[in-house]
């Protein structure tokens, strides 16, 4: 039975694009789903997102950053994710706990075991049934985000997608994050499916739909 799917990966790997395509596909199949994201899935979260991504000159320590992401998650799980799951919706979430492990853990160097415990508190033990890790070389993702912020400047700004604090980080930071995601996937093969995100949007979508269809078929036959 799948009730919660998360999309993870580096900046510009195509998470939002694939989440939107999957949501469209599922609603055409008559499956009721809810699309959401972190940070910023609640009104409080939108404020936290602004602080997290748009701070320029103000210093922010790794621990401060971590607690803001966890605050966003705690509110999001209680206000949006749990009620949607309880109402029988299939929740599709753009980033979740694995992003904290990859960015604050592998990227910023916060202790991974401590992060797992804090993730469990913030998410109230909610774990995705399935996670797509969209993996591509760092430079591919970053060049996509640059195209996104320059050529669609007004649309990007409207979505809060102008180049953010993380997109301005160096390549080494993003390489550590990528390695982190891949290690997390290796350690949880039953939940995390690695998708080669350097391919075309259509072929990635095909693979994702096929995997979700298989999971949904398992759900129906298990009933
Ligand atoms: P993310 O949510 O992972 O940051 P997006 O879905 O916003 O990534 O995609 C970033 C940019 O790259 C967008 O302009 C999108 O249209 C484009 N894009 C997404 N997936 C692909 C792909 N497979 N190939 C080429 N461009 C892509
Ligand atoms: P997002 O808007 O998904 O960025 P993008 O669309 O470019 O992939 O997420 C904003 C940033 O927040 C992203 O760079 C990753 C970071 N992040 C963390 O560092 N920790 C977290 O727990 C989460 C959820 C996101």
Coordinates of C-alpha atoms and ligand atoms in Angstrom, one line a residue:
X1 CA 0.0 0.0 0.0
X2 CA 1.6 3.3 -1.0
X3 CA 0.4 6.5 0.5
X4 CA 3.5 8.8 0.4
X5 CA 6.0 9.3 -2.4
X6 CA 9.0 11.7 -2.0
X7 CA 11.2 13.1 -4.8
X8 CA 14.8 13.7 -3.9
X9 CA 17.9 14.8 -5.7
X10 CA 20.2 17.7 -6.3
X11 CA 19.2 21.2 -7.4
X12 CA 17.9 21.1 -11.0
X13 CA 17.7 17.3 -11.2
X14 CA 14.1 17.6 -12.3
X15 CA 12.1 16.7 -9.1
X16 CA 9.4 19.4 -9.5
X17 CA 9.0 18.6 -13.2
X18 CA 8.6 14.8 -12.6
X19 CA 6.3 15.3 -9.5
X20 CA 4.0 17.5 -11.6
X21 CA 3.9 15.0 -14.5
X22 CA 3.2 12.1 -12.1
X23 CA 0.4 14.1 -10.3
X24 CA -1.2 14.8 -13.7
X25 CA -0.9 11.1 -14.7
X26 CA -2.4 9.9 -11.4
X27 CA -5.3 12.3 -11.5
X28 CA -6.1 11.1 -15.0
X29 CA -6.2 7.6 -13.6
X30 CA -8.7 8.8 -11.0
X31 CA -6.3 8.6 -8.1
X32 CA -6.7 11.4 -5.6
X33 CA -3.3 12.9 -4.8
X34 CA -1.8 15.9 -3.0
X35 CA 1.3 17.6 -4.3
X36 CA 3.4 19.4 -1.8
X37 CA 7.0 20.4 -1.1
X38 CA 9.7 21.2 1.5
X39 CA 10.6 23.8 2.5
X40 CA 7.4 25.8 2.0
X41 CA 4.4 23.4 2.2
X42 CA 2.5 25.5 4.8
X43 CA 2.0 29.2 5.3
X44 CA 4.6 29.1 8.1
X45 CA 6.8 27.1 5.9
X46 CA 6.7 29.7 3.1
X47 CA 8.1 32.2 5.6
X48 CA 10.8 29.8 6.6
X49 CA 11.6 29.1 3.0
X50 CA 12.2 32.8 2.3
X51 CA 14.6 33.0 5.3
X52 CA 16.3 29.8 4.2
X53 CA 16.8 30.5 0.6
X54 CA 16.8 34.3 0.2
X55 CA 19.2 35.3 3.0
X56 CA 22.2 36.9 1.3
X57 CA 24.5 38.8 3.7
X58 CA 23.2 37.6 7.0
X59 CA 25.2 34.7 8.5
X60 CA 23.3 31.5 9.2
X61 CA 25.1 28.6 11.0
X62 CA 24.6 25.0 9.9
X63 CA 22.7 24.2 13.1
X64 CA 20.4 27.2 12.7
X65 CA 19.7 26.2 9.1
X66 CA 19.0 22.6 10.3
X67 CA 16.4 23.7 12.9
X68 CA 14.6 25.9 10.4
X69 CA 14.3 22.9 8.0
X70 CA 13.1 20.7 10.8
X71 CA 10.6 23.4 11.9
X72 CA 9.3 23.6 8.4
X73 CA 8.9 19.7 8.3
X74 CA 7.2 19.4 11.7
X75 CA 4.5 21.9 10.7
X76 CA 4.2 20.4 7.2
X77 CA 3.8 16.8 8.5
X78 CA 1.1 17.8 11.0
X79 CA -0.8 20.4 9.0
X80 CA -0.6 18.8 5.5
X81 CA 0.9 15.4 5.1
X82 CA -0.8 13.4 7.9
X83 CA -4.3 14.8 7.2
X84 CA -3.9 14.1 3.5
X85 CA -2.8 10.5 4.1
X86 CA -5.6 10.1 6.7
X87 CA -8.1 11.3 4.0
X88 CA -6.9 8.5 1.7
X89 CA -4.9 10.7 -0.7
X90 CA -1.6 9.7 -2.2
X91 CA 0.9 12.4 -1.1
X92 CA 3.6 13.5 -3.5
X93 CA 6.3 15.5 -1.8
X94 CA 9.2 17.5 -3.4
X95 CA 12.0 16.8 -0.9
X96 CA 11.7 15.3 2.6
X97 CA 13.9 13.8 5.3
X98 CA 16.6 12.5 2.9
X99 CA 17.3 16.1 1.8
X100 CA 18.2 17.0 5.4
X101 CA 20.6 14.0 5.6
X102 CA 22.2 14.9 2.3
X103 CA 22.5 18.7 2.6
X104 CA 22.9 19.3 6.4
X105 CA 24.7 15.9 6.9
X106 CA 26.9 15.2 3.9
X107 CA 26.9 18.8 2.7
X108 CA 27.4 20.8 6.0
X109 CA 28.9 18.1 8.1
X110 CA 26.2 17.8 10.9
X111 CA 26.3 14.3 12.5
X112 CA 24.2 11.8 10.6
X113 CA 22.9 9.8 13.6
X114 CA 21.8 13.0 15.3
X115 CA 20.1 14.1 12.1
X116 CA 18.2 10.8 11.8
X117 CA 16.9 11.2 15.3
X118 CA 15.8 14.8 14.7
X119 CA 14.3 13.9 11.4
X120 CA 12.2 11.2 13.2
X121 CA 10.9 13.8 15.7
X122 CA 10.1 16.4 13.0
X123 CA 8.4 13.9 10.8
X124 CA 6.6 12.1 13.7
X125 CA 7.9 8.9 12.3
X126 CA 6.3 9.4 8.9
X127 CA 8.5 7.6 6.3
X128 CA 7.8 7.7 2.5
X129 CA 6.7 4.4 1.1
X130 CA 8.7 5.1 -2.1
X131 CA 11.4 7.7 -2.8
X132 CA 12.6 8.6 -6.3
X133 CA 16.2 9.8 -6.2
X134 CA 16.8 11.8 -9.4
X135 CA 20.5 11.5 -9.9
X136 CA 22.5 13.4 -12.4
X137 CA 26.0 15.0 -12.6
X138 CA 26.2 18.2 -10.5
X139 CA 27.0 20.4 -13.5
X140 CA 23.9 19.1 -15.4
X141 CA 21.6 20.0 -12.5
X142 CA 23.2 23.4 -11.9
X143 CA 23.2 24.4 -15.5
X144 CA 19.4 23.6 -15.6
X145 CA 18.8 25.8 -12.5
X146 CA 20.8 28.6 -14.2
X147 CA 18.7 28.3 -17.4
X148 CA 15.7 28.3 -15.1
X149 CA 16.7 31.5 -13.2
X150 CA 17.9 33.4 -16.2
X151 CA 15.7 32.6 -19.1
X152 CA 12.5 32.4 -17.0
X153 CA 13.5 35.2 -14.6
X154 CA 10.0 36.5 -14.0
X155 CA 8.3 33.0 -13.8
X156 CA 11.2 31.7 -11.7
X157 CA 10.9 34.7 -9.3
X158 CA 7.2 34.2 -9.1
X159 CA 7.8 30.5 -8.0
X160 CA 10.5 31.6 -5.5
X161 CA 13.0 30.1 -8.0
X162 CA 15.5 32.9 -8.4
X163 CA 19.0 31.5 -7.8
X164 CA 19.0 30.6 -4.1
X165 CA 21.6 30.3 -1.3
X166 CA 22.3 26.6 -2.2
X167 CA 22.5 27.2 -5.9
X168 CA 25.3 29.7 -5.1
X169 CA 27.3 27.0 -3.2
X170 CA 30.4 25.6 -4.9
X171 CA 30.6 22.4 -6.9
X172 CA 32.3 20.5 -4.1
X173 CA 29.3 21.1 -1.8
X174 CA 27.0 19.7 -4.4
X175 CA 29.3 16.7 -5.1
X176 CA 29.1 15.8 -1.4
X177 CA 25.3 16.2 -1.4
X178 CA 25.1 13.9 -4.5
X179 CA 27.4 11.3 -2.9
X180 CA 25.3 11.5 0.2
X181 CA 22.0 10.8 -1.6
X182 CA 23.6 7.8 -3.4
X183 CA 24.9 6.4 -0.1
X184 CA 21.4 6.8 1.4
X185 CA 19.9 5.0 -1.5
X186 CA 22.5 2.1 -1.2
X187 CA 21.5 1.8 2.5
X188 CA 17.7 1.6 1.8
X189 CA 17.2 -0.1 -1.6
X190 CA 13.7 -1.2 -0.6
X191 CA 12.5 2.4 -0.4
X192 CA 14.8 4.6 -2.6
X193 CA 14.9 4.1 -6.4
X194 CA 17.7 5.8 -8.2
X195 CA 16.6 7.3 -11.5
X196 CA 19.2 8.4 -14.1
X197 CA 18.0 12.0 -14.3
X198 CA 20.4 13.1 -17.2
X199 CA 17.9 11.6 -19.7
X200 CA 15.0 13.2 -21.4
X201 CA 12.0 14.4 -19.3
X202 CA 9.7 11.9 -21.2
X203 CA 11.9 8.8 -20.6
X204 CA 12.3 9.6 -16.9
X205 CA 8.6 10.0 -16.6
X206 CA 8.0 6.7 -18.3
X207 CA 10.2 4.9 -15.8
X208 CA 8.6 6.6 -12.9
X209 CA 5.1 5.8 -14.0
X210 CA 6.0 2.2 -14.6
X211 CA 7.4 1.9 -11.0
X212 CA 4.4 3.6 -9.5
X213 CA 2.0 1.4 -11.5
X214 CA 3.8 -1.7 -10.2
X215 CA 3.4 -0.5 -6.6
X216 CA -0.2 0.4 -7.1
X217 CA -0.9 -3.0 -8.6
X218 CA 0.7 -4.6 -5.6
X219 CA -1.6 -2.5 -3.4
X220 CA -4.7 -3.6 -5.3
X221 CA -3.7 -7.3 -5.4
X222 CA -2.9 -7.2 -1.6
X223 CA -6.5 -6.0 -0.8
Ligands
LIG1 P1 14.3 20.6 -9.4 O1 12.9 20.7 -8.9 O2 14.9 19.2 -9.2 O3 15.2 21.7 -9.0 P2 13.1 21.3 -12.0 O4 12.1 20.2 -12.2 O5 12.6 22.6 -11.5 O6 14.2 20.7 -11.0 O7 13.9 21.4 -13.3 C1 14.9 22.4 -13.5 C2 14.9 22.9 -14.9 O8 15.4 21.9 -15.8 C3 13.6 23.4 -15.4 O9 13.7 24.5 -16.3 C4 13.1 22.1 -16.2 O10 12.2 22.4 -17.2 C5 14.4 21.5 -16.7 N1 14.4 20.1 -16.7 C6 13.8 19.2 -15.8 N2 14.1 17.9 -16.2 C7 14.8 17.9 -17.3 C8 15.4 16.9 -18.1 N3 15.3 15.6 -17.9 N4 16.1 17.3 -19.2 C9 16.3 18.7 -19.5 N5 15.8 19.7 -18.7 C10 15.0 19.3 -17.7
LIG2 P1 14.1 23.3 -3.7 O1 13.3 24.5 -3.8 O2 13.5 22.0 -3.8 O3 15.4 23.5 -4.6 P2 15.5 23.0 -6.1 O4 14.2 23.1 -6.8 O5 16.6 24.0 -6.7 O6 16.0 21.6 -6.1 O7 14.8 23.3 -2.2 C1 15.5 24.4 -1.7 C2 16.8 24.0 -1.1 O8 16.7 23.6 0.2 C3 17.6 23.0 -1.9 O9 18.8 23.6 -2.3 C4 17.9 21.9 -0.8 C5 17.7 22.6 0.5 N1 17.2 21.7 1.6 C6 18.0 21.4 2.6 O10 19.2 21.8 2.6 N2 17.6 20.6 3.6 C7 16.3 20.1 3.7 O11 15.9 19.4 4.6 C8 15.4 20.4 2.6 C9 14.0 19.9 2.6 C10 15.9 21.2 1.5

